[in-house]
PDB file of C-alpha atoms in Angstrom:
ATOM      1  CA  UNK A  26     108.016 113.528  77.092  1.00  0.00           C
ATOM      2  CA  UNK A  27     110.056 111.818  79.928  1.00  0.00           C
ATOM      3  CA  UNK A  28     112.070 113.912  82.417  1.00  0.00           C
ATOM      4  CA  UNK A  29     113.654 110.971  84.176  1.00  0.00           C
ATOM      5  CA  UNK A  30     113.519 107.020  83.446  1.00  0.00           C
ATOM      6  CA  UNK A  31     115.220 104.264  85.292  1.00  0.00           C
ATOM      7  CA  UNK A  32     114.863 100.722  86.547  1.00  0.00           C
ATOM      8  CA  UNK A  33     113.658 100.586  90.491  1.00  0.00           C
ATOM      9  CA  UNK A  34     117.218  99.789  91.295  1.00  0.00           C
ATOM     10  CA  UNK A  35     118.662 102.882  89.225  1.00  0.00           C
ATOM     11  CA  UNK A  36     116.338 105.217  90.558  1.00  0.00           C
ATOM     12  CA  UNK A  37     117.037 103.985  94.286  1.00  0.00           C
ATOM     13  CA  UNK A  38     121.020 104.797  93.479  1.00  0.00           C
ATOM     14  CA  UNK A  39     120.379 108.337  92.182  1.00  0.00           C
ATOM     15  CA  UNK A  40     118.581 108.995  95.594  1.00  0.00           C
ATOM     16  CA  UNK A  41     120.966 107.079  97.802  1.00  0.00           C
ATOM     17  CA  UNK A  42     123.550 108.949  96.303  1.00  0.00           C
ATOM     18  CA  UNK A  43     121.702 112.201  96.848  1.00  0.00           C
ATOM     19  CA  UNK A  44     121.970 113.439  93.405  1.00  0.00           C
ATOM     20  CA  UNK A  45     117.915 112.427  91.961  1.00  0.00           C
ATOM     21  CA  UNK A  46     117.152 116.451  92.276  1.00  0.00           C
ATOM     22  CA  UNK A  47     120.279 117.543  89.785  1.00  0.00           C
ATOM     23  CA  UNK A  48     119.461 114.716  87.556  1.00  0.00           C
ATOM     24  CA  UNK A  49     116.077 115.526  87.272  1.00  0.00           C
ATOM     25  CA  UNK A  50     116.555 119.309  86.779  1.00  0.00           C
ATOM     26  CA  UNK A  51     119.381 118.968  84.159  1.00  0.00           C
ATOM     27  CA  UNK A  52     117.063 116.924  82.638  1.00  0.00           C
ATOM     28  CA  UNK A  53     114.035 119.234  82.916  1.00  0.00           C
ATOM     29  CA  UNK A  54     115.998 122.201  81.453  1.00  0.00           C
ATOM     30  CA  UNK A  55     117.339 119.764  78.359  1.00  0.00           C
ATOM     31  CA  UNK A  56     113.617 119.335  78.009  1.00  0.00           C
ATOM     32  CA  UNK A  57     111.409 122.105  78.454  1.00  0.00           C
ATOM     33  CA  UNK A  58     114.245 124.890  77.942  1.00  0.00           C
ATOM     34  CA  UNK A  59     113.931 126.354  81.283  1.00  0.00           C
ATOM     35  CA  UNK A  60     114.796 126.522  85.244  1.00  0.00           C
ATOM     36  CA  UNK A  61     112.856 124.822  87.963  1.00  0.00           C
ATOM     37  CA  UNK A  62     111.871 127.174  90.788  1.00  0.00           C
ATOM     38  CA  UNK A  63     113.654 126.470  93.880  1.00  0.00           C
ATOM     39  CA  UNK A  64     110.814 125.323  95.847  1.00  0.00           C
ATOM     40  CA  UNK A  65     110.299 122.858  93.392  1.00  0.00           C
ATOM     41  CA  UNK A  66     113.347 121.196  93.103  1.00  0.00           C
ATOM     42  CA  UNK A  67     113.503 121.041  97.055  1.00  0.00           C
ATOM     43  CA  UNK A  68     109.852 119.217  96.605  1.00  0.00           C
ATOM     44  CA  UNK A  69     111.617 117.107  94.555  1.00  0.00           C
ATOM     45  CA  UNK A  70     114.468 116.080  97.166  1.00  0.00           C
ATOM     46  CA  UNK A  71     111.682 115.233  99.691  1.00  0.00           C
ATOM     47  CA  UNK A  72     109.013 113.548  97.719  1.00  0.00           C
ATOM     48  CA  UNK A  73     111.964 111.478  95.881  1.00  0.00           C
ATOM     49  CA  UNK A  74     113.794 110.398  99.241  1.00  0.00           C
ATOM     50  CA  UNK A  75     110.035 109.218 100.326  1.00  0.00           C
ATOM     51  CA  UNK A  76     109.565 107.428  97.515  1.00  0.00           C
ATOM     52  CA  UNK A  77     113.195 105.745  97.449  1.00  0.00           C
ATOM     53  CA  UNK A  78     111.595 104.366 101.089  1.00  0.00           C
ATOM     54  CA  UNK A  79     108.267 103.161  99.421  1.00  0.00           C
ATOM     55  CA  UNK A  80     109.652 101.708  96.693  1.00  0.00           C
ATOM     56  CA  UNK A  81     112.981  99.575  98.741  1.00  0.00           C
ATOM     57  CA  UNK A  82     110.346  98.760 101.530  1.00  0.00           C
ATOM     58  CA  UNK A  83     107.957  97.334  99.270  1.00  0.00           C
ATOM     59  CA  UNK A  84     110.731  95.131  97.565  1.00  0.00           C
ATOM     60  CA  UNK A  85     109.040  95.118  94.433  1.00  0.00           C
ATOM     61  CA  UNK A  86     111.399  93.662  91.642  1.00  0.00           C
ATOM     62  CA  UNK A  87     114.809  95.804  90.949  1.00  0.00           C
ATOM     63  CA  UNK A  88     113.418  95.571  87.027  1.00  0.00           C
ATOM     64  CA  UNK A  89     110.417  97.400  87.643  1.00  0.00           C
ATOM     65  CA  UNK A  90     110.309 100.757  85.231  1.00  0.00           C
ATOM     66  CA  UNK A  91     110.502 104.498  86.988  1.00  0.00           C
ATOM     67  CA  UNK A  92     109.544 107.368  85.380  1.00  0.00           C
ATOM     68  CA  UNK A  93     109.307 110.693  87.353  1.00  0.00           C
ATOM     69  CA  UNK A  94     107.696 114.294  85.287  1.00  0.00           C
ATOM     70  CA  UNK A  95     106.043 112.040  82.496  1.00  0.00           C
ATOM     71  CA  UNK A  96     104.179 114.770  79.971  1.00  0.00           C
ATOM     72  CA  UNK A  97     101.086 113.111  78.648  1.00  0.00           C
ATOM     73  CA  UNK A  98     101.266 113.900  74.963  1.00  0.00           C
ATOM     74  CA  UNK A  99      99.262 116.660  73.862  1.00  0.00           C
ATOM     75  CA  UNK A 100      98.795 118.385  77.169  1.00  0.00           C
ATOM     76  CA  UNK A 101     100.413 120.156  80.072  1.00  0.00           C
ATOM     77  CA  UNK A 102      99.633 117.645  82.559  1.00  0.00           C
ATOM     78  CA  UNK A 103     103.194 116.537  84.163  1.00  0.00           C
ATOM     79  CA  UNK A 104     102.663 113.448  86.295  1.00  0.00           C
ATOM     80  CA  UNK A 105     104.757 113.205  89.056  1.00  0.00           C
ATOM     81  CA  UNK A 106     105.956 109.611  89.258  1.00  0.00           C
ATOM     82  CA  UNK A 107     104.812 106.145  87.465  1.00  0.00           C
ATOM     83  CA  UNK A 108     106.263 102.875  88.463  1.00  0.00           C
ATOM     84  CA  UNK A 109     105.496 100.154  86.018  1.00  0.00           C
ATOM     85  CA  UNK A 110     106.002  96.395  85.998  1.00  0.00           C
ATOM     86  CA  UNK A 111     103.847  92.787  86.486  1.00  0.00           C
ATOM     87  CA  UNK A 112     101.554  92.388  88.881  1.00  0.00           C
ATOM     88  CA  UNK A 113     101.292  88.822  91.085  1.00  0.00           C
ATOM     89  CA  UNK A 114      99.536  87.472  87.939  1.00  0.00           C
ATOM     90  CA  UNK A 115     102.426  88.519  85.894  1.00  0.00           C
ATOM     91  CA  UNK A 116     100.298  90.938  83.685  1.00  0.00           C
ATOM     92  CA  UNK A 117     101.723  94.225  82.586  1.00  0.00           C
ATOM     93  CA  UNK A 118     100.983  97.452  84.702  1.00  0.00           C
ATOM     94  CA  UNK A 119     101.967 100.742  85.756  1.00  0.00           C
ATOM     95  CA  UNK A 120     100.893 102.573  88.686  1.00  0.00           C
ATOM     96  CA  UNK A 121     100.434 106.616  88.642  1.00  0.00           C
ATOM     97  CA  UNK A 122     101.197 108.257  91.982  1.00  0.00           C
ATOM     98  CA  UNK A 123     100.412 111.998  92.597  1.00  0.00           C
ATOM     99  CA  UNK A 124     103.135 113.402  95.253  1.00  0.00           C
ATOM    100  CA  UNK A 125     101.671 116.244  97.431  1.00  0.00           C
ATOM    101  CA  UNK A 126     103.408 118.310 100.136  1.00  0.00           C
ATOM    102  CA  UNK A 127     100.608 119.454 102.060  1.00  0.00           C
ATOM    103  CA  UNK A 128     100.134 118.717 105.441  1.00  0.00           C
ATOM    104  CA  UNK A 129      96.451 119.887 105.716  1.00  0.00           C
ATOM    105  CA  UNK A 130      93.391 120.429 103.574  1.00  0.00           C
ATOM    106  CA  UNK A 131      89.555 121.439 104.113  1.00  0.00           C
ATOM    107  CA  UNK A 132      86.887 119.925 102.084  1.00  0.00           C
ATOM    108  CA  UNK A 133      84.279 121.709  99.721  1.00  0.00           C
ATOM    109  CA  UNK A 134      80.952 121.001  98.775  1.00  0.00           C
ATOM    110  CA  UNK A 135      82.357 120.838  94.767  1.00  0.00           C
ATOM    111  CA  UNK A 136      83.121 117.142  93.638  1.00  0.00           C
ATOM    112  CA  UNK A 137      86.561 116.564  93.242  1.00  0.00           C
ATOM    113  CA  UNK A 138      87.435 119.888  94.716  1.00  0.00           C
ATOM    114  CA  UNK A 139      89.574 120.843  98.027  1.00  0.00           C
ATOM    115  CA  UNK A 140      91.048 123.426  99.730  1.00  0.00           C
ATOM    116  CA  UNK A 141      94.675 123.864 100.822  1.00  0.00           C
ATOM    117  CA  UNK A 142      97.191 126.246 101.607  1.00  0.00           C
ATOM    118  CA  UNK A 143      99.973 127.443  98.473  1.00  0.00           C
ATOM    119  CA  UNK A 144     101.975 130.086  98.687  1.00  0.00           C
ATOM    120  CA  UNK A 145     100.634 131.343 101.986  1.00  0.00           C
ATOM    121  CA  UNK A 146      96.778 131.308 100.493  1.00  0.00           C
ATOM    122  CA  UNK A 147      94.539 128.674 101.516  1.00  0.00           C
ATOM    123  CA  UNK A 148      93.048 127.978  97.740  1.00  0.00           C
ATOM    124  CA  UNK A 149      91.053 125.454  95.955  1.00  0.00           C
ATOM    125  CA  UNK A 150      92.440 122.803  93.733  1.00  0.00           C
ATOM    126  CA  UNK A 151      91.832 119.513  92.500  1.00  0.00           C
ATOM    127  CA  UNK A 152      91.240 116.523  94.782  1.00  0.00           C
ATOM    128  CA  UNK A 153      94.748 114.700  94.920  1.00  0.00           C
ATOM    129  CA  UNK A 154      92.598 111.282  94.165  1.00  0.00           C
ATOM    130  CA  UNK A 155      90.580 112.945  91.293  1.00  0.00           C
ATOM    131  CA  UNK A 156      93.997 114.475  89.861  1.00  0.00           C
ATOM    132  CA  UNK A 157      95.600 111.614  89.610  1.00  0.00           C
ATOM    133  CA  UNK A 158      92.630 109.471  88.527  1.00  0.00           C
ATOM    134  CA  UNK A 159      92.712 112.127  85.426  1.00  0.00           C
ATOM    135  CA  UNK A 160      95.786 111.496  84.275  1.00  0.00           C
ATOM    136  CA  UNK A 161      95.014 107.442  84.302  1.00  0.00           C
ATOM    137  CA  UNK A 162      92.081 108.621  82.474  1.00  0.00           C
ATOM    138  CA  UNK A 163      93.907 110.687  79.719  1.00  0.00           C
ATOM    139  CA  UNK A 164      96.587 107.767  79.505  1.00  0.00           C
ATOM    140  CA  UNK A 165      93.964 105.186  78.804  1.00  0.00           C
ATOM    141  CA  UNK A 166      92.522 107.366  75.784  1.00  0.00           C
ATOM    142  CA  UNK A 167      95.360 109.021  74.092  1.00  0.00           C
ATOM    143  CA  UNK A 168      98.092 106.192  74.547  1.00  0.00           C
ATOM    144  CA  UNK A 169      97.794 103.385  72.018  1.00  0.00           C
ATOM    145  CA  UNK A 170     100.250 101.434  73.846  1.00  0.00           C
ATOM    146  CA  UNK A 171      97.683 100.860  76.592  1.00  0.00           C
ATOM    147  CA  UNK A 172      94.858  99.227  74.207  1.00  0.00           C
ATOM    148  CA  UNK A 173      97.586  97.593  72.326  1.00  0.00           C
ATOM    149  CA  UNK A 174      99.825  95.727  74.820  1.00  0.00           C
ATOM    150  CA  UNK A 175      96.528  95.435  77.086  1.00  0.00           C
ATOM    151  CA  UNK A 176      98.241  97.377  79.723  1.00  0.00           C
ATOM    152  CA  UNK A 177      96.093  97.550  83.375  1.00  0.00           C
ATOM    153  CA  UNK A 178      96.633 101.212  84.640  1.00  0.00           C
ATOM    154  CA  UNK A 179      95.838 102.447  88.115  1.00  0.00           C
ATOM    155  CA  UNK A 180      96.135 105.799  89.931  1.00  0.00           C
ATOM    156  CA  UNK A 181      97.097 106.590  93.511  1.00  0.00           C
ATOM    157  CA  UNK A 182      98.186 109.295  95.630  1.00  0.00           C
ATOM    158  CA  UNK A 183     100.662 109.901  98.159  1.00  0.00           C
ATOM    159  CA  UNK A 184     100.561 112.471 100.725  1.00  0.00           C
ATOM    160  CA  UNK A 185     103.532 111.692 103.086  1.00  0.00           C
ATOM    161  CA  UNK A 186     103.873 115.090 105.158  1.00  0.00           C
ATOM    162  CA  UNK A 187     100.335 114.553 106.005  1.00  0.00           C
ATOM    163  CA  UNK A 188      99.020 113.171 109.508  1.00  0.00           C
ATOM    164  CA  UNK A 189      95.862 111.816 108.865  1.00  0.00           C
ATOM    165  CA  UNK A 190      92.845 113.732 110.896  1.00  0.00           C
ATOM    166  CA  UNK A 191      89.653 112.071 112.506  1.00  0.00           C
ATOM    167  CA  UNK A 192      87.573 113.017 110.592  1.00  0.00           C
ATOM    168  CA  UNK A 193      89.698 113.082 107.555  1.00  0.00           C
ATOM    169  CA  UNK A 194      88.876 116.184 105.201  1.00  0.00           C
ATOM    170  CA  UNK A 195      89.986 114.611 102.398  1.00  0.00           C
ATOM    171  CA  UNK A 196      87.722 111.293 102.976  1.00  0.00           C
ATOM    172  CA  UNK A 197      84.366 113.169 102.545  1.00  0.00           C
ATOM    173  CA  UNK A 198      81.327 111.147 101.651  1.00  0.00           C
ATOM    174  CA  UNK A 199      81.489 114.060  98.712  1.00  0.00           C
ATOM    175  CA  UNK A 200      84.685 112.805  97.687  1.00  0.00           C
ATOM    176  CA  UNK A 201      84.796 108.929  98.343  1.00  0.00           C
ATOM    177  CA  UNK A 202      83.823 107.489  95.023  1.00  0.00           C
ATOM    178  CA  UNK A 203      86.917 109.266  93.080  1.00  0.00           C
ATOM    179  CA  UNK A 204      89.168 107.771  96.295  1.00  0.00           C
ATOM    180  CA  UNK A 205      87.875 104.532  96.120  1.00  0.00           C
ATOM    181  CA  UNK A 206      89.421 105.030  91.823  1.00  0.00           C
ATOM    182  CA  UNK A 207      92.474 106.172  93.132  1.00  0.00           C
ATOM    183  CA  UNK A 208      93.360 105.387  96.597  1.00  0.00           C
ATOM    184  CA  UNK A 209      94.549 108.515  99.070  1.00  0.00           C
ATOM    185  CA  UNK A 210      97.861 107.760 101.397  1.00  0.00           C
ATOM    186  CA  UNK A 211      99.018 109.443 104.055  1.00  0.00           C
ATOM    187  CA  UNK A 212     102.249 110.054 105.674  1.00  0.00           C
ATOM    188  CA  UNK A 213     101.037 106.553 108.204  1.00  0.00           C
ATOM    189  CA  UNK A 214      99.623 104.786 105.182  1.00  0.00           C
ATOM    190  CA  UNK A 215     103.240 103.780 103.845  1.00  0.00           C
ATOM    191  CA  UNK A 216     102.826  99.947 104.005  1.00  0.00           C
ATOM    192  CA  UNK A 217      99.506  99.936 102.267  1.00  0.00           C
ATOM    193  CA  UNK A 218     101.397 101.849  99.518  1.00  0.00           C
ATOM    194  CA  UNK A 219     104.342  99.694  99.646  1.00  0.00           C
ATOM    195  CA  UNK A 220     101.367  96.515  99.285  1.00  0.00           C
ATOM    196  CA  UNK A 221      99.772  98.226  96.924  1.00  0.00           C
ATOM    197  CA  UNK A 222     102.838  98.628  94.449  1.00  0.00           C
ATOM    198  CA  UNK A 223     103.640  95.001  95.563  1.00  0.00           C
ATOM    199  CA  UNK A 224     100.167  93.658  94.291  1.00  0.00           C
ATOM    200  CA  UNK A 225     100.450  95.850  90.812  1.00  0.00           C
ATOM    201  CA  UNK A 226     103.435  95.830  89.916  1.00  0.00           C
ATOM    202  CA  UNK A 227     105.846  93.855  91.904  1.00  0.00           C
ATOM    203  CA  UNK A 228     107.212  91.172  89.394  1.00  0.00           C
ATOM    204  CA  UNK A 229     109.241  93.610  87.367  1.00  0.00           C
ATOM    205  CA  UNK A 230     110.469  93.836  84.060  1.00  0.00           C
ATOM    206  CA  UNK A 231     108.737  97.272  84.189  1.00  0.00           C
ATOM    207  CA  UNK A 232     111.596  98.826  81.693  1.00  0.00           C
ATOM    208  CA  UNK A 233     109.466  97.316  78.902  1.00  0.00           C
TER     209      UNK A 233
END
């Protein structure tokens, strides 16, 4: 299931215009049946007015394809924004991207595990890199498409309220294999997002 779709162009309207939040909720209710919490549809307005940045900085292709709360079929898992198109070599992609909020973290010693503060309790939680990495993972095996069309998938993450620390938490020797799968950003790291979209999917036609 899709909660929002819409060419690079579209989607950079509907944020312009400050109405990507109500779209996306009246959307969300039509399909799941039920209310966003407040907190999350705020989340929404400032992950989506980052993005709108990322993505018109980047100047990938006004055809590319966005899809934001895509429901990989037969699970849960919502992933939180997928921008698909060619790459430089004009082969079909899409690139997963795993929004956070958090400004901090602390590393563990469990692979692919963090902590972080939610809801006023620092908690552990999936690695934002191994997270999103996962839901590359379950694309590649339960959507046809992929094998079919020959599709070239890659996972990121974006954290862009977070200042990057020396040393970085989140860059732990424990934890670098998963990031070097899906790359970490942080709030700094914008133009090696907005290169990294460019490389992967920047030619377009991404509605396809």
């Amino acid at each position: 299931m899709i909660v929002y779709k819409n060419s690079a162009i579209g989607f950079r309207s509907d944020v312009e215009e400050n109405k990507i939040a109500d779209i996306i909720e009246s959307r969300f209710i039509k399909t799941f049946g039920r209310r966003v919490p407040e907190n999350e549809k705020r989340s929404w307005i400032n992950s989506m007015k980052s993005m709108e940045t990322i993505i018109r900085k980047s100047e990938i292709d006004n055809t590319c394809g966005i899809l934001i709360e895509y429901t990989i079929p037969a699970t849960s898992k919502r992933i939180d924004f997928i921008v698909s198109g060619e790459n430089l070599n004009n082969i079909p992609n899409f690139v997963i991207i795993e929004l956070k909020q958090w400004d901090k973290a602390e590393k563990t010693e469990k692979d692919g595990i963090v902590k972080t503060y939610m809801n006023s309790n620092n908690v552990e939680t999936t690695h934002p890199s191994y997270q999103a990495f996962s839901y590359k993972t379950f694309m590649t095996e339960f959507n046809e498409n992929i094998q079919k069309e020959k599709l070239e998938p890659h996972a990121c993450c974006y954290l862009h309220n977070y200042k990057k620390k020396y040393p970085e938490p989140l860059l732990s020797p424990i934890y670098l294999d998963i990031v070097k799968e899906s790359p970490i950003y942080f709030k700094d790291d914008y133009d090696k997002l907005e290169k990294f979209l460019k490389e992967n999917v920047g030619r377009g036609k991404g509605e396809e």
